[in-house]
Amino acid sequence: MIVTTTQTIEGKRIVEYRGIVFGEVVAGVDFVKDFTAGLTNFFGGRSGSYEDELVRARLTALQELQERAADCGANAVVGVDVDYEVLGANNGMLMVSASGTAVVVE
């Protein structure tokens, strides 16, 4: 399945619009990740544990988006947008949402 942030797909013609589709993931951040991120904050550098969680959440949201597009008969998704939010009382949850327009291309 073609998934793109653009409104068109070069060399393809959109023949049908199937609607807006979404993929959402809410991931919790655990104590170990908080602790290691705190050390990284103190000593400097990048937080690999948070980065890994972010990548995993984004890939899962995009996979869910593709599955929902396929469920409605689409073979591509255009205009994809990925958003990130921090949720929870102590900002302990990460939400990644992906949205786009499911289309049929030929």
Short mmCIF file of C-alpha atoms in Angstrom, two decimals:
data_model
loop_
_atom_site.label_atom_id
_atom_site.label_comp_id
_atom_site.label_asym_id
_atom_site.label_seq_id
_atom_site.Cartn_x
_atom_site.Cartn_y
_atom_site.Cartn_z
CA MET A 1 0.00 0.00 0.00
CA ILE A 2 1.28 3.46 -0.88
CA VAL A 3 1.23 5.86 2.08
CA THR A 4 2.28 9.46 1.43
CA THR A 5 2.05 12.91 2.94
CA THR A 6 1.34 14.39 -0.48
CA GLN A 7 -2.14 14.87 -1.95
CA THR A 8 -1.29 13.00 -5.15
CA ILE A 9 0.87 10.04 -6.14
CA GLU A 10 3.17 10.63 -9.09
CA GLY A 11 2.33 8.30 -11.95
CA LYS A 12 -0.95 7.19 -10.36
CA ARG A 13 -4.48 8.44 -10.80
CA ILE A 14 -6.90 8.59 -7.87
CA VAL A 15 -10.13 7.01 -9.08
CA GLU A 16 -12.05 6.81 -5.82
CA TYR A 17 -11.99 8.38 -2.37
CA ARG A 18 -12.91 6.00 0.46
CA GLY A 19 -12.84 8.44 3.38
CA ILE A 20 -10.60 9.56 6.19
CA VAL A 21 -8.79 6.83 8.10
CA PHE A 22 -6.93 6.95 11.40
CA GLY A 23 -4.40 4.97 13.38
CA GLU A 24 -3.94 5.75 17.07
CA VAL A 25 -1.59 4.43 19.70
CA VAL A 26 -1.43 5.39 23.37
CA ALA A 27 1.73 4.07 25.01
CA GLY A 28 2.63 4.24 28.67
CA VAL A 29 6.09 5.25 29.81
CA ASP A 30 7.35 3.10 32.65
CA PHE A 31 9.58 3.79 35.64
CA VAL A 32 12.75 2.36 34.04
CA LYS A 33 12.39 4.60 30.98
CA ASP A 34 11.73 7.61 33.21
CA PHE A 35 14.79 6.80 35.31
CA THR A 36 17.15 6.34 32.34
CA ALA A 37 15.74 9.44 30.63
CA GLY A 38 16.37 11.38 33.84
CA LEU A 39 20.00 10.26 33.80
CA THR A 40 20.29 11.30 30.17
CA ASN A 41 18.79 14.66 31.10
CA PHE A 42 21.36 15.09 33.86
CA PHE A 43 24.42 13.92 31.91
CA GLY A 44 23.32 15.06 28.46
CA GLY A 45 22.71 13.14 25.25
CA ARG A 46 19.75 11.47 23.65
CA SER A 47 17.18 9.33 25.41
CA GLY A 48 17.27 6.04 23.52
CA SER A 49 14.48 4.48 25.57
CA TYR A 50 12.03 7.30 24.78
CA GLU A 51 13.15 7.41 21.14
CA ASP A 52 12.58 3.67 20.78
CA GLU A 53 9.09 4.01 22.26
CA LEU A 54 8.31 6.91 19.94
CA VAL A 55 9.44 5.00 16.85
CA ARG A 56 7.49 1.91 17.90
CA ALA A 57 4.32 3.95 18.51
CA ARG A 58 4.63 5.78 15.17
CA LEU A 59 5.14 2.55 13.20
CA THR A 60 2.17 0.94 14.96
CA ALA A 61 -0.08 3.95 14.24
CA LEU A 62 0.90 3.89 10.55
CA GLN A 63 0.31 0.12 10.37
CA GLU A 64 -3.14 0.57 11.91
CA LEU A 65 -3.86 3.37 9.39
CA GLN A 66 -2.98 1.04 6.50
CA GLU A 67 -5.11 -1.78 7.89
CA ARG A 68 -8.13 0.50 8.19
CA ALA A 69 -7.58 1.79 4.66
CA ALA A 70 -7.42 -1.77 3.34
CA ASP A 71 -10.59 -2.65 5.26
CA CYS A 72 -12.49 0.01 3.30
CA GLY A 73 -11.12 -1.19 -0.05
CA ALA A 74 -8.36 1.38 -0.56
CA ASN A 75 -4.93 0.65 -1.99
CA ALA A 76 -3.28 3.93 -0.94
CA VAL A 77 -3.49 6.69 1.66
CA VAL A 78 -2.73 10.31 0.74
CA GLY A 79 -2.33 13.45 2.82
CA VAL A 80 -0.99 11.54 5.82
CA ASP A 81 -0.35 13.57 8.97
CA VAL A 82 1.27 12.20 12.13
CA ASP A 83 0.68 13.96 15.46
CA TYR A 84 2.20 13.42 18.90
CA GLU A 85 0.68 14.29 22.28
CA VAL A 86 1.64 13.70 25.90
CA LEU A 87 -1.25 12.64 28.13
CA GLY A 88 -1.95 11.69 31.72
CA ALA A 89 -1.70 13.28 35.13
CA ASN A 90 2.11 13.19 35.10
CA ASN A 91 2.54 13.21 31.31
CA GLY A 92 3.18 9.47 31.55
CA MET A 93 1.40 8.52 28.34
CA LEU A 94 2.41 9.15 24.75
CA MET A 95 -0.27 9.32 22.05
CA VAL A 96 0.63 9.04 18.39
CA SER A 97 -2.12 9.49 15.82
CA ALA A 98 -1.88 9.18 12.07
CA SER A 99 -4.62 10.30 9.68
CA GLY A 100 -5.06 10.46 5.94
CA THR A 101 -7.47 9.94 3.07
CA ALA A 102 -7.96 6.36 1.90
CA VAL A 103 -8.07 6.21 -1.90
CA VAL A 104 -8.10 3.78 -4.79
CA VAL A 105 -5.41 4.47 -7.37
CA GLU A 106 -4.68 2.93 -10.75
#
